[in-house]
């Protein structure tokens, strides 16, 4: 009996003392934190993908609370609805953001771009890029080992086993930009999602001379300027033998697609054309 | 016998072409001379399309500190200046020259007579070396004049000459030491004068007794040069390991050889220095080894810089039947080539044919933590850990574990029973940590 | 011509493989196995064959039907585990106990952590210690060594030298008997000579380095030596300690298991000293006569810690004065 009493009392005593110490410590070291951070964080998707440019949702929430206006602060994953919620909580106004999507700018599938040597080593684009130009003779294009796929937290980009090129799942892609950073060749870019998801872009990043890259890939941009000449909106520029379509200026008129001699300009999610234009060899990546 | 203290491996030597007299390879129809020789910036072209050039004429001027002059190795007409694939696996600017005759600049002394005396001052020698476009011929191709310029506050005490040639298969330095012993020794005295030291140590691995004898014979004719036979062990030719083997000094982590008062030069570089200073001949040709298990006649050849490898291969017996991989350089640190359209650069020491049965890599298995990689790493690193952290992109931890000390010698991958691609990942980790360190420096400014 | 292969350097490999490493361990175990067969006869054969077969079978089954991962059964590591387990068992152990031991060794000790390379504890020792705790009687009645003994479970039993020491019995085997293995004990641990032969082979093949075994043995030697010098009446001579029980087997084959031992020379010293000290403490003061298995398992648990904090000597380490 006595034994039980002693143990209960001593244990209880230790417990009480510890509780008191803990209480004071927590008082002393308590961090004053804006309770709104908690609230904002709850409104965010919680993916911690870093797409907003902050290391995780909480940091972004803190930044939103601290900032005077929500300019330049946007959560690509939640998009407008989320930002409006955040704006409501903080009594600020959300800036409209254009929805973006990741776009893979290489059309060098196995069929179009012959593999001239065989790589045998770690299947990682970063490592291959560090070593040499890749299995094909095009040292600019996609290597196909899927660093983008591994970097995506939303399961939205996958290497197609037949073409060995990555394909973006439009439903799942949140434009967080992880794949853009992961790709050592800088092939992936975030572009305007576009009206009804329609997009036009140059599906190539090869800056070699036309005569050179024509040999290594059927669908390379050869920098011939045809699209540049046909564009009425000044949306196309040509640098280093490579055309680039500015998604801010492009009106999706589709003229350039027709004139490209190598079919390296891609149009996505457009209704089929009138039959007079032949459209057979253009691989449409709908993913 | 002396050697470095830690780690190291002893791969099968396979020096098939040892003792094969150097032969001169005929000129190709066209040469493609890279303006960039592995490290540093490409030089600025000094010629234009349509120009006629002579052998030895300057065609590319060094751009910036870590860059070297480039000279024409043939006489003929410049066809174009364009990007060409180099052994680095990427396209870099190069000068394409159609060969016409073999017309040398008059200033170059082509007589076979050995010129022993040199009355130039230290700074004049270094200037001469810089003008002649000499780079380290051991592999890293760092511009020699940069290495010879001792930074303020440091003092060189000893010149170290690398005749180790620790890579399997390679024999080009070996052969050079046999045939050009006298010139190499004169080159050494010139270098000693350039960096103002009284002592030079030549390290030669013991598997080349004839070279040791020959260099020793000539070393007796001058003062301060000592030949030291070394135990055969890879990577003895690595600067830091060689310095330790010869002098017992350890270059501190992150430091340079000059921090322990040493400057290292390769024997082939030394020969090039002799030719540049005494004969006024810029670096336009070198000895390369063509070898491999399936090559019927392995040998050593004098080749002009810029000669396409396909030409070299054609003149030396063609590609053996079952070739699976072609490597520029030795098997431990050389680079596998995607094709033979690449031309010989200043640092190309060999063309190595690996039969298809040996060209693939073994199946990668779990790390069984056998610690073989740790025991064989000459830098005292833990490759298994570095690989793991590189894979996971844990850069801070990589840095703490001294990933930047790795010399990429490949000993760890070589010994791993699980065929783990250790160096591949470590190289990647080094790249990332290097970026991190640089960005940190930028932030501090 | 085929497409050229491109891969990062190095382009040559030593040709070493897990299988080769395991095979050299197996070869190194042969002398001790022959001694076991000689002294323990049929029993040793039955126990070892059962143990090896069941280890291989369990690994195969688990890899095929439970883990569904890569099949690595051909790397021979299960055979090594099986044989080492058998070496740690008395040769008169009933078959069903051996099978349970194999199941625990492979199932719990190895595969539950994800297979070779991921297990924190030496699988064979996990099996052995499990059996020792569950079946203490069967596990500690060792048969008397009789050349080519045809008896299996009904073999005459005897105490081991260590038990004898513990209980201050007089009938300790002669030094020569201990050296060649003419004494009671687990089937693989009796012959110091055979185990040393195996050690020499492993060193020659560079499968293991000398650091761990030598550190363990010298620690035990020094510690027991001190006790012996202080009080030769109570404590046995250090040589007896070295040659009896599972110390040789443990130091050479169990403690040096790749997966569960430290990665650096310095770490290996710490690990070896730890095992030596714990072994001596258990032997001299614990309630078990033998402590090598426990010591190794305990130090296995410290291995990750050792690996984190004890780094190899780096080249060009800046010495702080
Ligand atoms: S490659 Fe690096 S980590 Fe590997 S053994 Fe050489 S120095 Fe060590
Ligand atoms: S050599 Fe290979 S298996 Fe052994 S520890 Fe290193 S990485 Fe692991």
PDB file of N, CA and C in Angstrom, chain A residues 136-182:
ATOM      1  N   UNK A 136      20.859  11.175 -79.998  1.00  0.00           N
ATOM      2  CA  UNK A 136      20.631  11.611 -81.367  1.00  0.00           C
ATOM      3  C   UNK A 136      21.720  12.614 -81.709  1.00  0.00           C
ATOM      4  N   UNK A 137      21.771  13.051 -82.960  1.00  0.00           N
ATOM      5  CA  UNK A 137      22.781  14.034 -83.316  1.00  0.00           C
ATOM      6  C   UNK A 137      22.336  15.453 -82.996  1.00  0.00           C
ATOM      7  N   UNK A 138      21.095  15.585 -82.512  1.00  0.00           N
ATOM      8  CA  UNK A 138      20.624  16.915 -82.122  1.00  0.00           C
ATOM      9  C   UNK A 138      20.997  17.135 -80.669  1.00  0.00           C
ATOM     10  N   UNK A 139      21.906  18.070 -80.422  1.00  0.00           N
ATOM     11  CA  UNK A 139      22.349  18.245 -79.035  1.00  0.00           C
ATOM     12  C   UNK A 139      21.467  19.240 -78.284  1.00  0.00           C
ATOM     13  N   UNK A 140      20.368  19.638 -78.880  1.00  0.00           N
ATOM     14  CA  UNK A 140      19.497  20.608 -78.217  1.00  0.00           C
ATOM     15  C   UNK A 140      18.242  19.957 -77.646  1.00  0.00           C
ATOM     16  N   UNK A 141      17.810  18.909 -78.310  1.00  0.00           N
ATOM     17  CA  UNK A 141      16.469  18.393 -78.052  1.00  0.00           C
ATOM     18  C   UNK A 141      16.354  17.489 -76.847  1.00  0.00           C
ATOM     19  N   UNK A 142      15.157  16.935 -76.708  1.00  0.00           N
ATOM     20  CA  UNK A 142      14.824  16.113 -75.551  1.00  0.00           C
ATOM     21  C   UNK A 142      15.695  14.856 -75.502  1.00  0.00           C
ATOM     22  N   UNK A 143      16.173  14.542 -74.307  1.00  0.00           N
ATOM     23  CA  UNK A 143      16.995  13.350 -74.125  1.00  0.00           C
ATOM     24  C   UNK A 143      16.143  12.134 -73.828  1.00  0.00           C
ATOM     25  N   UNK A 144      15.007  12.373 -73.190  1.00  0.00           N
ATOM     26  CA  UNK A 144      14.040  11.299 -73.002  1.00  0.00           C
ATOM     27  C   UNK A 144      14.227  10.422 -71.791  1.00  0.00           C
ATOM     28  N   UNK A 145      15.003  10.848 -70.795  1.00  0.00           N
ATOM     29  CA  UNK A 145      15.154   9.992 -69.616  1.00  0.00           C
ATOM     30  C   UNK A 145      14.229  10.377 -68.465  1.00  0.00           C
ATOM     31  N   UNK A 146      13.421  11.395 -68.689  1.00  0.00           N
ATOM     32  CA  UNK A 146      12.325  11.638 -67.762  1.00  0.00           C
ATOM     33  C   UNK A 146      12.654  12.349 -66.467  1.00  0.00           C
ATOM     34  N   UNK A 147      13.629  13.258 -66.462  1.00  0.00           N
ATOM     35  CA  UNK A 147      13.829  14.057 -65.257  1.00  0.00           C
ATOM     36  C   UNK A 147      12.592  14.894 -64.959  1.00  0.00           C
ATOM     37  N   UNK A 148      11.884  15.312 -66.034  1.00  0.00           N
ATOM     38  CA  UNK A 148      10.671  16.111 -65.841  1.00  0.00           C
ATOM     39  C   UNK A 148       9.611  15.258 -65.152  1.00  0.00           C
ATOM     40  N   UNK A 149       9.477  14.047 -65.620  1.00  0.00           N
ATOM     41  CA  UNK A 149       8.483  13.145 -65.044  1.00  0.00           C
ATOM     42  C   UNK A 149       8.759  12.944 -63.555  1.00  0.00           C
ATOM     43  N   UNK A 150      10.022  12.739 -63.221  1.00  0.00           N
ATOM     44  CA  UNK A 150      10.361  12.524 -61.813  1.00  0.00           C
ATOM     45  C   UNK A 150      10.164  13.762 -60.958  1.00  0.00           C
ATOM     46  N   UNK A 151      10.251  14.930 -61.591  1.00  0.00           N
ATOM     47  CA  UNK A 151      10.171  16.146 -60.788  1.00  0.00           C
ATOM     48  C   UNK A 151       8.725  16.556 -60.522  1.00  0.00           C
ATOM     49  N   UNK A 152       7.782  15.980 -61.257  1.00  0.00           N
ATOM     50  CA  UNK A 152       6.398  16.466 -61.187  1.00  0.00           C
ATOM     51  C   UNK A 152       5.671  15.863 -59.989  1.00  0.00           C
ATOM     52  N   UNK A 153       5.135  16.725 -59.150  1.00  0.00           N
ATOM     53  CA  UNK A 153       4.397  16.227 -57.984  1.00  0.00           C
ATOM     54  C   UNK A 153       2.947  15.926 -58.321  1.00  0.00           C
ATOM     55  N   UNK A 154       2.524  16.340 -59.493  1.00  0.00           N
ATOM     56  CA  UNK A 154       1.097  16.186 -59.816  1.00  0.00           C
ATOM     57  C   UNK A 154       0.847  15.070 -60.819  1.00  0.00           C
ATOM     58  N   UNK A 155       1.886  14.306 -61.116  1.00  0.00           N
ATOM     59  CA  UNK A 155       1.722  13.193 -62.041  1.00  0.00           C
ATOM     60  C   UNK A 155       1.194  13.679 -63.393  1.00  0.00           C
ATOM     61  N   UNK A 156       1.669  14.845 -63.824  1.00  0.00           N
ATOM     62  CA  UNK A 156       1.062  15.459 -64.994  1.00  0.00           C
ATOM     63  C   UNK A 156       1.925  15.376 -66.240  1.00  0.00           C
ATOM     64  N   UNK A 157       3.150  14.888 -66.112  1.00  0.00           N
ATOM     65  CA  UNK A 157       3.989  14.805 -67.306  1.00  0.00           C
ATOM     66  C   UNK A 157       4.602  13.421 -67.373  1.00  0.00           C
ATOM     67  N   UNK A 158       4.523  12.807 -68.544  1.00  0.00           N
ATOM     68  CA  UNK A 158       5.002  11.433 -68.687  1.00  0.00           C
ATOM     69  C   UNK A 158       5.742  11.278 -69.995  1.00  0.00           C
ATOM     70  N   UNK A 159       6.745  10.428 -69.968  1.00  0.00           N
ATOM     71  CA  UNK A 159       7.435  10.123 -71.212  1.00  0.00           C
ATOM     72  C   UNK A 159       6.597   9.096 -71.969  1.00  0.00           C
ATOM     73  N   UNK A 160       6.280   9.417 -73.199  1.00  0.00           N
ATOM     74  CA  UNK A 160       5.555   8.464 -74.030  1.00  0.00           C
ATOM     75  C   UNK A 160       6.531   7.380 -74.474  1.00  0.00           C
ATOM     76  N   UNK A 161       6.220   6.130 -74.167  1.00  0.00           N
ATOM     77  CA  UNK A 161       7.205   5.075 -74.462  1.00  0.00           C
ATOM     78  C   UNK A 161       7.469   4.891 -75.956  1.00  0.00           C
ATOM     79  N   UNK A 162       6.595   5.384 -76.804  1.00  0.00           N
ATOM     80  CA  UNK A 162       6.813   5.193 -78.239  1.00  0.00           C
ATOM     81  C   UNK A 162       7.639   6.338 -78.828  1.00  0.00           C
ATOM     82  N   UNK A 163       7.254   7.554 -78.515  1.00  0.00           N
ATOM     83  CA  UNK A 163       7.997   8.680 -79.083  1.00  0.00           C
ATOM     84  C   UNK A 163       9.214   9.021 -78.244  1.00  0.00           C
ATOM     85  N   UNK A 164       9.229   8.573 -76.988  1.00  0.00           N
ATOM     86  CA  UNK A 164      10.258   8.938 -76.013  1.00  0.00           C
ATOM     87  C   UNK A 164      10.313  10.438 -75.777  1.00  0.00           C
ATOM     88  N   UNK A 165       9.175  11.076 -75.915  1.00  0.00           N
ATOM     89  CA  UNK A 165       9.094  12.494 -75.602  1.00  0.00           C
ATOM     90  C   UNK A 165       8.099  12.660 -74.465  1.00  0.00           C
ATOM     91  N   UNK A 166       8.279  13.674 -73.637  1.00  0.00           N
ATOM     92  CA  UNK A 166       7.311  13.868 -72.562  1.00  0.00           C
ATOM     93  C   UNK A 166       5.999  14.459 -73.086  1.00  0.00           C
ATOM     94  N   UNK A 167       4.925  14.057 -72.445  1.00  0.00           N
ATOM     95  CA  UNK A 167       3.630  14.617 -72.797  1.00  0.00           C
ATOM     96  C   UNK A 167       2.986  15.170 -71.541  1.00  0.00           C
ATOM     97  N   UNK A 168       2.364  16.331 -71.685  1.00  0.00           N
ATOM     98  CA  UNK A 168       1.776  16.996 -70.524  1.00  0.00           C
ATOM     99  C   UNK A 168       0.294  16.676 -70.448  1.00  0.00           C
ATOM    100  N   UNK A 169      -0.145  16.305 -69.270  1.00  0.00           N
ATOM    101  CA  UNK A 169      -1.559  16.035 -69.051  1.00  0.00           C
ATOM    102  C   UNK A 169      -2.232  17.361 -68.690  1.00  0.00           C
ATOM    103  N   UNK A 170      -3.042  17.885 -69.611  1.00  0.00           N
ATOM    104  CA  UNK A 170      -3.589  19.232 -69.425  1.00  0.00           C
ATOM    105  C   UNK A 170      -4.468  19.341 -68.189  1.00  0.00           C
ATOM    106  N   UNK A 171      -5.138  18.256 -67.875  1.00  0.00           N
ATOM    107  CA  UNK A 171      -6.024  18.278 -66.713  1.00  0.00           C
ATOM    108  C   UNK A 171      -5.222  18.440 -65.427  1.00  0.00           C
ATOM    109  N   UNK A 172      -4.095  17.734 -65.379  1.00  0.00           N
ATOM    110  CA  UNK A 172      -3.372  17.671 -64.118  1.00  0.00           C
ATOM    111  C   UNK A 172      -2.324  18.761 -63.968  1.00  0.00           C
ATOM    112  N   UNK A 173      -1.810  19.285 -65.060  1.00  0.00           N
ATOM    113  CA  UNK A 173      -0.705  20.240 -64.965  1.00  0.00           C
ATOM    114  C   UNK A 173      -1.160  21.514 -64.273  1.00  0.00           C
ATOM    115  N   UNK A 174      -0.394  21.934 -63.277  1.00  0.00           N
ATOM    116  CA  UNK A 174      -0.755  23.137 -62.529  1.00  0.00           C
ATOM    117  C   UNK A 174       0.193  24.284 -62.832  1.00  0.00           C
ATOM    118  N   UNK A 175       1.098  24.055 -63.741  1.00  0.00           N
ATOM    119  CA  UNK A 175       2.084  25.070 -64.107  1.00  0.00           C
ATOM    120  C   UNK A 175       2.939  25.491 -62.921  1.00  0.00           C
ATOM    121  N   UNK A 176       3.322  24.512 -62.109  1.00  0.00           N
ATOM    122  CA  UNK A 176       4.157  24.858 -60.955  1.00  0.00           C
ATOM    123  C   UNK A 176       5.595  25.092 -61.378  1.00  0.00           C
ATOM    124  N   UNK A 177       5.957  24.611 -62.545  1.00  0.00           N
ATOM    125  CA  UNK A 177       7.289  24.910 -63.068  1.00  0.00           C
ATOM    126  C   UNK A 177       8.382  23.978 -62.627  1.00  0.00           C
ATOM    127  N   UNK A 178       8.050  22.906 -61.937  1.00  0.00           N
ATOM    128  CA  UNK A 178       9.098  21.985 -61.479  1.00  0.00           C
ATOM    129  C   UNK A 178       9.828  21.359 -62.660  1.00  0.00           C
ATOM    130  N   UNK A 179       9.079  20.978 -63.675  1.00  0.00           N
ATOM    131  CA  UNK A 179       9.704  20.324 -64.823  1.00  0.00           C
ATOM    132  C   UNK A 179      10.580  21.301 -65.597  1.00  0.00           C
ATOM    133  N   UNK A 180      10.163  22.559 -65.623  1.00  0.00           N
ATOM    134  CA  UNK A 180      10.954  23.563 -66.330  1.00  0.00           C
ATOM    135  C   UNK A 180      12.345  23.629 -65.721  1.00  0.00           C
ATOM    136  N   UNK A 181      12.372  23.575 -64.390  1.00  0.00           N
ATOM    137  CA  UNK A 181      13.667  23.628 -63.707  1.00  0.00           C
ATOM    138  C   UNK A 181      14.439  22.325 -63.895  1.00  0.00           C
ATOM    139  N   UNK A 182      13.700  21.218 -63.941  1.00  0.00           N
ATOM    140  CA  UNK A 182      14.376  19.922 -63.988  1.00  0.00           C
ATOM    141  C   UNK A 182      15.018  19.668 -65.340  1.00  0.00           C
TER     142      UNK A 182
END
